């Protein structure tokens, strides 16, 4: 079924491309002026070759792309924390992008194919595609990035797991070579499935502007490679070069890291729709149209439509709302607070529209137990499915929903939510009946706990009170209040669950010390497993074993903890799932894994997740009707700066 | 009247020439030299206190990223720590920091890149040298706070003197009432109320000191009106507490001084009421205010924090707040060090000012 | 006004409205001063002396309500009533420090500690005599030397806290005299000083009086000082003058029981050491809601019941330059007053 969709999609795209060849290209008036003044080459020369131009005919949810009007400045107020969104997701162009079903389609890459056994992948770039400063985007940019920035870890952060394979416990990197200016070939030691390669959400880019970086890689970071020689530059020379262009960084390491998100810096060229004009720490961050952007709409208009995006930094979200209401900004993003949404609608009436980003979480307020707890009695207890069921049915979810969200959400357990893949009403409501007596019965009969005189359950062996330390990374009072609603139910049945709001919860979890459960973290999220398998396969929560998807591969070390029972079964299905080459063929196994998870209730949840909303002033076109709040779709930025326009 | 004014200033500044005595100059030098050892001690205390909360910059940074959905394996976290030198023992970090500040020799990268012998290191969160960050926010901070302070004294002194000389009048009661409220209401609540009122009355909540247009094009004659409008709320919020406090303080002191016998003597000589108030009473009454000015020098540098955050004005206060929250050690440390230095200098200046104001302090070295 | 007269206080009344009622510290004071003479104003603390003399210069607090006349014989304008002038106005300020000066009881606090003595003395000069700073300084230094301040140039630039009590009083005197006033009001100038300095200051004042030819209104409660300094004396009790006359007459022949009591309470040479000093019984009552009676009634040893508690005696002249306000006094003028008062009471009782 999915295969058919892909074919249809590919056909449409091809049609689009063919159509494009017959059409003349148009550009925004502000660029036309520059062309007339001789500052820019004409639009045909700025875009890739006609057959290679990307023609956009629909949005990611298959909503048709309306032909828009050029012009306008979009303003958005962001709190300082939101700086991240400006710099990362707003202008990211992936090699292969995804529609809202998760089906991939080519984006930066024109096409790719593999050989028979999938050990070699050949990628074709778009001929004539250019960086924002007019330099060509070629295969050199990819090979340079790989050998001079990434593999040698000059760009500082973690390695991209899709680019290496773990063989016999060792990391074996792929090799990349340039076939011609617009073709590269990746060679893997073992077959690499497309679904583990470009179709993962985590291979976000693999290029960098070589013409910018070629004099900025120091010798100290040089790693032998078949293509690029050592630059011979010292650390200091590199730092001095950065200072020349106006970036004062504290070490050569920071210099390399600055290239990780290369579109953040005004000095670095980009292939995104917008060019950042100033430092993200300034109070006003401007993104201006990239004249070399390589996408057009069905009528040949070069995208994007809007001339400029302005981000105004404010101190807190209330000020952002005020600015929206007083028309100082055009959009605002409300996180999990439907009251604000309603208030804005009251204040602005017809002037504002609401757009929902549905959540991909498996329920809100997820609770997860430490299955590798060092206290053996506790470990046995939490590994006992009946304990988890008991903890689930002890809670009155109707009241929880009322207290947490004024009844605006629904009671639910940890399960895929509507409209995500795998949604199933029975799953959502399993173990959600409110029955404290039954809970107590389970604890006494099935878990062997003993009710003490103090009203608390005790372990039969040591006689210790059953008291769990529930770690949580959020340290604000609102979280504590939210948790207190749950705690009362567990107090009522005699199990003590104390919340520990810790700054260093990472350290706590990793060291496997001092926590028996985690709340509000380690949650299952993601529209499908492949987004964040870490939680789907709940194996990573102790330092002794590590099953972390996107940087270390997915291995666990059986020396430290033996998987058994359903966990082992889950793990095995997961390994099978990994072996399926096509993403679209994996659904069956995925549902199988979900069933195991639901049956075992390793995760508890109490409410459906409230959606997040975009409040948008009326008059903006091409706003997608459905949006899934997910990394693979760029979270909040999925509405697409490069396609919206002012009507 | 004019003649009396010149006489008044002549009287006011009397004694300056005789003020430059050798022991005063040596006193000042001694005080300045004493600043540096105390700054050293302060630097150590700052360093300890900033690091007191559990975790460090990296753990705060990681927590933030995790909250946004990023994943960080422990090796990366450890690597980040090593990059920032946060895995070294505490004393070593302190020593490396303070050594760099006191003197960075010419054969280091820092000197070659920046040409400075004092290495204040980098801000973790901004990735820029600490002084670049501070320099960004300094002009607005100093400018705004200085303007507010000047406004504060310009307004409070006449009002306080009026209040004291017209005790029990309607004006006095009104001013006292406003003074109490103004001193009691926290600045940020006032800010919120003002913004709500501004929004209700004008439809524009005047968030921030600069509109978007001003951020792009700067403040020029075209938008000076808008700029002045946006200055109203910050002035009220930032200045009201101080103004009311000053009014009350000066008023109390003035009431004290007005009932002193020397006013009777002056009156009996035929001196006019105005001159008595300003030449005699006022000069004695501003003694505590001048003392208060000592700490205001450092306040000039940081500005108020909470009110600035509510008003969305980026001055040094919120910068320090963010730095402390995220344990951005060198930035927070540098700002607090500068503040400590300014407090010391401010107190020294206030002491000199007091000695200049009150001859009894000059010679006895103490209060009356 | 008689050309010889320089000051005439007529029916001065000062009342202060308080929360509890109306305080009347000065209830009809009458006295005068001739040119160049020293008039004493004697009485216990709280009898209204300071208020009276401060009223002359109108430097009482705002809440004091005054009525009556204070006539001053000025050179330029003739007889002027100081009480009609606005206490904050230019007219009275032209008088203060220039025509009429005042020195105060405690020199330590009477100067502002913030300015040099020179500055404060010259302030008066600059106000009234000349605008030229240099000349004013010369004048001030001149007076300072006259007043007996050694090292006047050095002292000119010093601050009050560098002076001793006696020296400060000299400075205050020089400040009062620098404009050559016609009248010097001295409000207990030596009370705060020790006895040896006291003598010096009094000597100085007498000298200055001769040099400057000015009248002195001397307020004190020290009878010894009165004897030395004053030509004429007014004895004040509870806001009224009860006896007035030349110093010899008062000392030789005190008529009023209060005056007699005061005289009796002064230590005399020859008095035995072990003998207790005489003191008048009781204390000065509060000057509020006073009934129509002699103020001294409660403490008087010569009181006449039924008379002295029903009527108030006024000052009548019993001899040239000697007046008394008392019903018990045997002089014919007093007797006449007494008879009139008794008649009035009888008529009241009869009704």
PDB file of C-alpha atoms in Angstrom, chain A residues 111-291:
ATOM      1  CA  UNK A 111      18.091  10.996  -6.802  1.00  0.00           C
ATOM      2  CA  UNK A 112      19.929   8.090  -5.292  1.00  0.00           C
ATOM      3  CA  UNK A 113      20.332   4.440  -6.078  1.00  0.00           C
ATOM      4  CA  UNK A 114      22.213   1.507  -4.665  1.00  0.00           C
ATOM      5  CA  UNK A 115      23.886  -1.512  -6.078  1.00  0.00           C
ATOM      6  CA  UNK A 116      22.472  -5.043  -5.705  1.00  0.00           C
ATOM      7  CA  UNK A 117      23.632  -5.756  -2.184  1.00  0.00           C
ATOM      8  CA  UNK A 118      23.227  -2.216  -0.950  1.00  0.00           C
ATOM      9  CA  UNK A 119      26.852  -1.740  -0.078  1.00  0.00           C
ATOM     10  CA  UNK A 120      27.228   1.122  -2.519  1.00  0.00           C
ATOM     11  CA  UNK A 121      24.953   4.132  -2.670  1.00  0.00           C
ATOM     12  CA  UNK A 122      25.224   6.659  -5.449  1.00  0.00           C
ATOM     13  CA  UNK A 123      23.765  10.104  -4.910  1.00  0.00           C
ATOM     14  CA  UNK A 124      23.038  12.602  -7.651  1.00  0.00           C
ATOM     15  CA  UNK A 125      23.075  16.266  -6.835  1.00  0.00           C
ATOM     16  CA  UNK A 126      21.328  19.020  -8.693  1.00  0.00           C
ATOM     17  CA  UNK A 127      23.461  20.439 -11.384  1.00  0.00           C
ATOM     18  CA  UNK A 128      23.882  24.177 -11.106  1.00  0.00           C
ATOM     19  CA  UNK A 129      22.738  24.359  -7.477  1.00  0.00           C
ATOM     20  CA  UNK A 130      24.601  27.066  -5.606  1.00  0.00           C
ATOM     21  CA  UNK A 131      25.396  28.251  -2.127  1.00  0.00           C
ATOM     22  CA  UNK A 132      23.979  31.544  -0.926  1.00  0.00           C
ATOM     23  CA  UNK A 133      27.109  33.386  -2.040  1.00  0.00           C
ATOM     24  CA  UNK A 134      26.872  32.068  -5.567  1.00  0.00           C
ATOM     25  CA  UNK A 135      29.506  29.348  -5.338  1.00  0.00           C
ATOM     26  CA  UNK A 136      28.431  25.995  -6.792  1.00  0.00           C
ATOM     27  CA  UNK A 137      27.177  23.236  -4.523  1.00  0.00           C
ATOM     28  CA  UNK A 138      29.134  20.223  -5.632  1.00  0.00           C
ATOM     29  CA  UNK A 139      30.340  16.793  -4.614  1.00  0.00           C
ATOM     30  CA  UNK A 140      33.429  18.445  -3.140  1.00  0.00           C
ATOM     31  CA  UNK A 141      31.263  19.994  -0.477  1.00  0.00           C
ATOM     32  CA  UNK A 142      30.190  16.537   0.623  1.00  0.00           C
ATOM     33  CA  UNK A 143      33.573  14.838   0.583  1.00  0.00           C
ATOM     34  CA  UNK A 144      35.230  17.813   2.253  1.00  0.00           C
ATOM     35  CA  UNK A 145      32.639  17.812   4.993  1.00  0.00           C
ATOM     36  CA  UNK A 146      33.009  14.123   5.566  1.00  0.00           C
ATOM     37  CA  UNK A 147      36.776  13.902   5.797  1.00  0.00           C
ATOM     38  CA  UNK A 148      37.777  17.331   7.005  1.00  0.00           C
ATOM     39  CA  UNK A 149      34.932  18.237   9.339  1.00  0.00           C
ATOM     40  CA  UNK A 150      33.023  15.224  10.453  1.00  0.00           C
ATOM     41  CA  UNK A 151      35.025  12.058  10.537  1.00  0.00           C
ATOM     42  CA  UNK A 152      37.887  13.830  12.238  1.00  0.00           C
ATOM     43  CA  UNK A 153      35.353  15.240  14.681  1.00  0.00           C
ATOM     44  CA  UNK A 154      36.338  18.809  13.973  1.00  0.00           C
ATOM     45  CA  UNK A 155      32.673  19.748  13.966  1.00  0.00           C
ATOM     46  CA  UNK A 156      32.639  18.703  17.540  1.00  0.00           C
ATOM     47  CA  UNK A 157      29.411  16.922  18.242  1.00  0.00           C
ATOM     48  CA  UNK A 158      28.456  13.337  17.971  1.00  0.00           C
ATOM     49  CA  UNK A 159      29.052  11.213  14.910  1.00  0.00           C
ATOM     50  CA  UNK A 160      26.164  10.550  12.592  1.00  0.00           C
ATOM     51  CA  UNK A 161      25.294   6.889  13.130  1.00  0.00           C
ATOM     52  CA  UNK A 162      23.931   6.399   9.586  1.00  0.00           C
ATOM     53  CA  UNK A 163      27.461   6.914   8.284  1.00  0.00           C
ATOM     54  CA  UNK A 164      29.116   4.050  10.058  1.00  0.00           C
ATOM     55  CA  UNK A 165      28.343   0.495  10.959  1.00  0.00           C
ATOM     56  CA  UNK A 166      29.150  -1.455  14.087  1.00  0.00           C
ATOM     57  CA  UNK A 167      30.853  -4.683  13.072  1.00  0.00           C
ATOM     58  CA  UNK A 168      32.127  -7.034  15.786  1.00  0.00           C
ATOM     59  CA  UNK A 169      31.720  -4.245  18.268  1.00  0.00           C
ATOM     60  CA  UNK A 170      33.901  -1.854  16.305  1.00  0.00           C
ATOM     61  CA  UNK A 171      32.825   1.193  14.344  1.00  0.00           C
ATOM     62  CA  UNK A 172      33.529   0.912  10.683  1.00  0.00           C
ATOM     63  CA  UNK A 173      33.059   4.098   8.713  1.00  0.00           C
ATOM     64  CA  UNK A 174      31.738   4.317   5.219  1.00  0.00           C
ATOM     65  CA  UNK A 175      33.871   5.868   2.490  1.00  0.00           C
ATOM     66  CA  UNK A 176      32.736   8.548   0.132  1.00  0.00           C
ATOM     67  CA  UNK A 177      34.202   9.447  -3.206  1.00  0.00           C
ATOM     68  CA  UNK A 178      33.508  11.966  -5.859  1.00  0.00           C
ATOM     69  CA  UNK A 179      32.440  10.508  -9.177  1.00  0.00           C
ATOM     70  CA  UNK A 180      31.933  13.842 -10.837  1.00  0.00           C
ATOM     71  CA  UNK A 181      30.967  17.334  -9.756  1.00  0.00           C
ATOM     72  CA  UNK A 182      27.408  16.314  -9.065  1.00  0.00           C
ATOM     73  CA  UNK A 183      27.724  12.674  -8.096  1.00  0.00           C
ATOM     74  CA  UNK A 184      29.086  10.995  -4.984  1.00  0.00           C
ATOM     75  CA  UNK A 185      29.296   7.352  -4.058  1.00  0.00           C
ATOM     76  CA  UNK A 186      29.170   5.985  -0.509  1.00  0.00           C
ATOM     77  CA  UNK A 187      30.698   2.604   0.112  1.00  0.00           C
ATOM     78  CA  UNK A 188      29.810   0.570   3.180  1.00  0.00           C
ATOM     79  CA  UNK A 189      31.545  -2.547   4.450  1.00  0.00           C
ATOM     80  CA  UNK A 190      28.255  -4.331   4.867  1.00  0.00           C
ATOM     81  CA  UNK A 191      24.856  -3.826   3.305  1.00  0.00           C
ATOM     82  CA  UNK A 192      23.336  -0.571   4.528  1.00  0.00           C
ATOM     83  CA  UNK A 193      19.580  -0.333   4.328  1.00  0.00           C
ATOM     84  CA  UNK A 194      18.147   2.839   3.006  1.00  0.00           C
ATOM     85  CA  UNK A 195      15.978   2.937   6.087  1.00  0.00           C
ATOM     86  CA  UNK A 196      19.106   3.111   8.245  1.00  0.00           C
ATOM     87  CA  UNK A 197      20.808   5.522   5.925  1.00  0.00           C
ATOM     88  CA  UNK A 198      19.135   8.501   4.292  1.00  0.00           C
ATOM     89  CA  UNK A 199      15.677   7.580   5.468  1.00  0.00           C
ATOM     90  CA  UNK A 200      16.469   7.994   9.121  1.00  0.00           C
ATOM     91  CA  UNK A 201      15.463  11.284  10.629  1.00  0.00           C
ATOM     92  CA  UNK A 202      18.930  11.745  11.960  1.00  0.00           C
ATOM     93  CA  UNK A 203      20.938  12.173   8.804  1.00  0.00           C
ATOM     94  CA  UNK A 204      20.083  15.815   8.554  1.00  0.00           C
ATOM     95  CA  UNK A 205      22.876  16.972   6.306  1.00  0.00           C
ATOM     96  CA  UNK A 206      26.245  15.863   5.126  1.00  0.00           C
ATOM     97  CA  UNK A 207      27.743  18.860   3.393  1.00  0.00           C
ATOM     98  CA  UNK A 208      29.473  22.107   4.197  1.00  0.00           C
ATOM     99  CA  UNK A 209      30.720  25.016   2.061  1.00  0.00           C
ATOM    100  CA  UNK A 210      34.179  23.879   1.092  1.00  0.00           C
ATOM    101  CA  UNK A 211      35.190  27.239  -0.295  1.00  0.00           C
ATOM    102  CA  UNK A 212      34.587  28.673   3.141  1.00  0.00           C
ATOM    103  CA  UNK A 213      36.238  25.948   5.188  1.00  0.00           C
ATOM    104  CA  UNK A 214      39.258  25.056   3.124  1.00  0.00           C
ATOM    105  CA  UNK A 215      41.455  27.552   4.925  1.00  0.00           C
ATOM    106  CA  UNK A 216      39.949  26.978   8.314  1.00  0.00           C
ATOM    107  CA  UNK A 217      40.850  23.391   9.206  1.00  0.00           C
ATOM    108  CA  UNK A 218      43.918  23.150  11.407  1.00  0.00           C
ATOM    109  CA  UNK A 219      46.587  20.524  11.174  1.00  0.00           C
ATOM    110  CA  UNK A 220      45.815  19.364  14.651  1.00  0.00           C
ATOM    111  CA  UNK A 221      42.525  18.013  13.393  1.00  0.00           C
ATOM    112  CA  UNK A 222      43.787  16.517  10.208  1.00  0.00           C
ATOM    113  CA  UNK A 223      42.916  12.868   9.610  1.00  0.00           C
ATOM    114  CA  UNK A 224      44.393  10.898   6.738  1.00  0.00           C
ATOM    115  CA  UNK A 225      41.945  10.509   3.896  1.00  0.00           C
ATOM    116  CA  UNK A 226      42.103   9.667   0.202  1.00  0.00           C
ATOM    117  CA  UNK A 227      40.990  13.051  -1.069  1.00  0.00           C
ATOM    118  CA  UNK A 228      42.009  16.095   0.945  1.00  0.00           C
ATOM    119  CA  UNK A 229      45.522  17.029   2.007  1.00  0.00           C
ATOM    120  CA  UNK A 230      46.610  18.611   5.250  1.00  0.00           C
ATOM    121  CA  UNK A 231      46.161  22.378   5.272  1.00  0.00           C
ATOM    122  CA  UNK A 232      49.262  22.889   7.388  1.00  0.00           C
ATOM    123  CA  UNK A 233      47.555  25.585   9.444  1.00  0.00           C
ATOM    124  CA  UNK A 234      48.202  26.003  13.143  1.00  0.00           C
ATOM    125  CA  UNK A 235      45.398  26.345  15.658  1.00  0.00           C
ATOM    126  CA  UNK A 236      46.154  29.987  16.147  1.00  0.00           C
ATOM    127  CA  UNK A 237      46.103  30.776  12.465  1.00  0.00           C
ATOM    128  CA  UNK A 238      42.680  29.250  12.211  1.00  0.00           C
ATOM    129  CA  UNK A 239      41.423  31.224  15.184  1.00  0.00           C
ATOM    130  CA  UNK A 240      42.871  34.382  13.663  1.00  0.00           C
ATOM    131  CA  UNK A 241      41.044  33.630  10.407  1.00  0.00           C
ATOM    132  CA  UNK A 242      37.794  33.379  12.293  1.00  0.00           C
ATOM    133  CA  UNK A 243      38.491  36.631  14.048  1.00  0.00           C
ATOM    134  CA  UNK A 244      39.033  38.262  10.676  1.00  0.00           C
ATOM    135  CA  UNK A 245      35.537  37.419   9.628  1.00  0.00           C
ATOM    136  CA  UNK A 246      34.160  38.621  12.902  1.00  0.00           C
ATOM    137  CA  UNK A 247      33.771  35.450  14.929  1.00  0.00           C
ATOM    138  CA  UNK A 248      35.670  35.528  18.196  1.00  0.00           C
ATOM    139  CA  UNK A 249      35.883  31.977  19.472  1.00  0.00           C
ATOM    140  CA  UNK A 250      37.697  30.668  22.479  1.00  0.00           C
ATOM    141  CA  UNK A 251      39.539  27.752  20.946  1.00  0.00           C
ATOM    142  CA  UNK A 252      40.071  26.060  17.654  1.00  0.00           C
ATOM    143  CA  UNK A 253      37.659  23.413  18.828  1.00  0.00           C
ATOM    144  CA  UNK A 254      34.946  26.034  19.074  1.00  0.00           C
ATOM    145  CA  UNK A 255      35.850  27.135  15.579  1.00  0.00           C
ATOM    146  CA  UNK A 256      35.129  23.710  14.265  1.00  0.00           C
ATOM    147  CA  UNK A 257      31.929  23.398  16.250  1.00  0.00           C
ATOM    148  CA  UNK A 258      30.638  26.630  14.833  1.00  0.00           C
ATOM    149  CA  UNK A 259      30.342  24.863  11.553  1.00  0.00           C
ATOM    150  CA  UNK A 260      28.002  22.244  12.862  1.00  0.00           C
ATOM    151  CA  UNK A 261      24.956  24.413  12.325  1.00  0.00           C
ATOM    152  CA  UNK A 262      26.517  26.321   9.522  1.00  0.00           C
ATOM    153  CA  UNK A 263      23.443  28.301   8.668  1.00  0.00           C
ATOM    154  CA  UNK A 264      23.522  30.077  12.039  1.00  0.00           C
ATOM    155  CA  UNK A 265      26.314  32.393  11.241  1.00  0.00           C
ATOM    156  CA  UNK A 266      26.023  35.357   8.949  1.00  0.00           C
ATOM    157  CA  UNK A 267      29.520  34.686   7.722  1.00  0.00           C
ATOM    158  CA  UNK A 268      28.861  31.182   6.434  1.00  0.00           C
ATOM    159  CA  UNK A 269      27.120  30.398   3.175  1.00  0.00           C
ATOM    160  CA  UNK A 270      24.016  28.241   3.273  1.00  0.00           C
ATOM    161  CA  UNK A 271      21.638  26.411   0.943  1.00  0.00           C
ATOM    162  CA  UNK A 272      18.549  27.249   2.939  1.00  0.00           C
ATOM    163  CA  UNK A 273      15.731  29.489   1.843  1.00  0.00           C
ATOM    164  CA  UNK A 274      16.869  32.260   4.140  1.00  0.00           C
ATOM    165  CA  UNK A 275      20.215  33.719   5.075  1.00  0.00           C
ATOM    166  CA  UNK A 276      20.878  34.697   8.677  1.00  0.00           C
ATOM    167  CA  UNK A 277      21.923  38.307   8.770  1.00  0.00           C
ATOM    168  CA  UNK A 278      23.141  38.699  12.322  1.00  0.00           C
ATOM    169  CA  UNK A 279      24.203  36.902  15.451  1.00  0.00           C
ATOM    170  CA  UNK A 280      21.520  34.941  17.191  1.00  0.00           C
ATOM    171  CA  UNK A 281      22.296  36.714  20.425  1.00  0.00           C
ATOM    172  CA  UNK A 282      21.118  40.035  19.025  1.00  0.00           C
ATOM    173  CA  UNK A 283      17.700  41.266  20.097  1.00  0.00           C
ATOM    174  CA  UNK A 284      16.486  41.275  16.510  1.00  0.00           C
ATOM    175  CA  UNK A 285      17.503  38.397  14.280  1.00  0.00           C
ATOM    176  CA  UNK A 286      16.800  38.862  10.626  1.00  0.00           C
ATOM    177  CA  UNK A 287      16.645  36.155   8.015  1.00  0.00           C
ATOM    178  CA  UNK A 288      16.653  37.438   4.486  1.00  0.00           C
ATOM    179  CA  UNK A 289      15.738  35.654   1.275  1.00  0.00           C
ATOM    180  CA  UNK A 290      18.466  33.592  -0.299  1.00  0.00           C
ATOM    181  CA  UNK A 291      18.747  34.622  -3.943  1.00  0.00           C
TER     182      UNK A 291
END
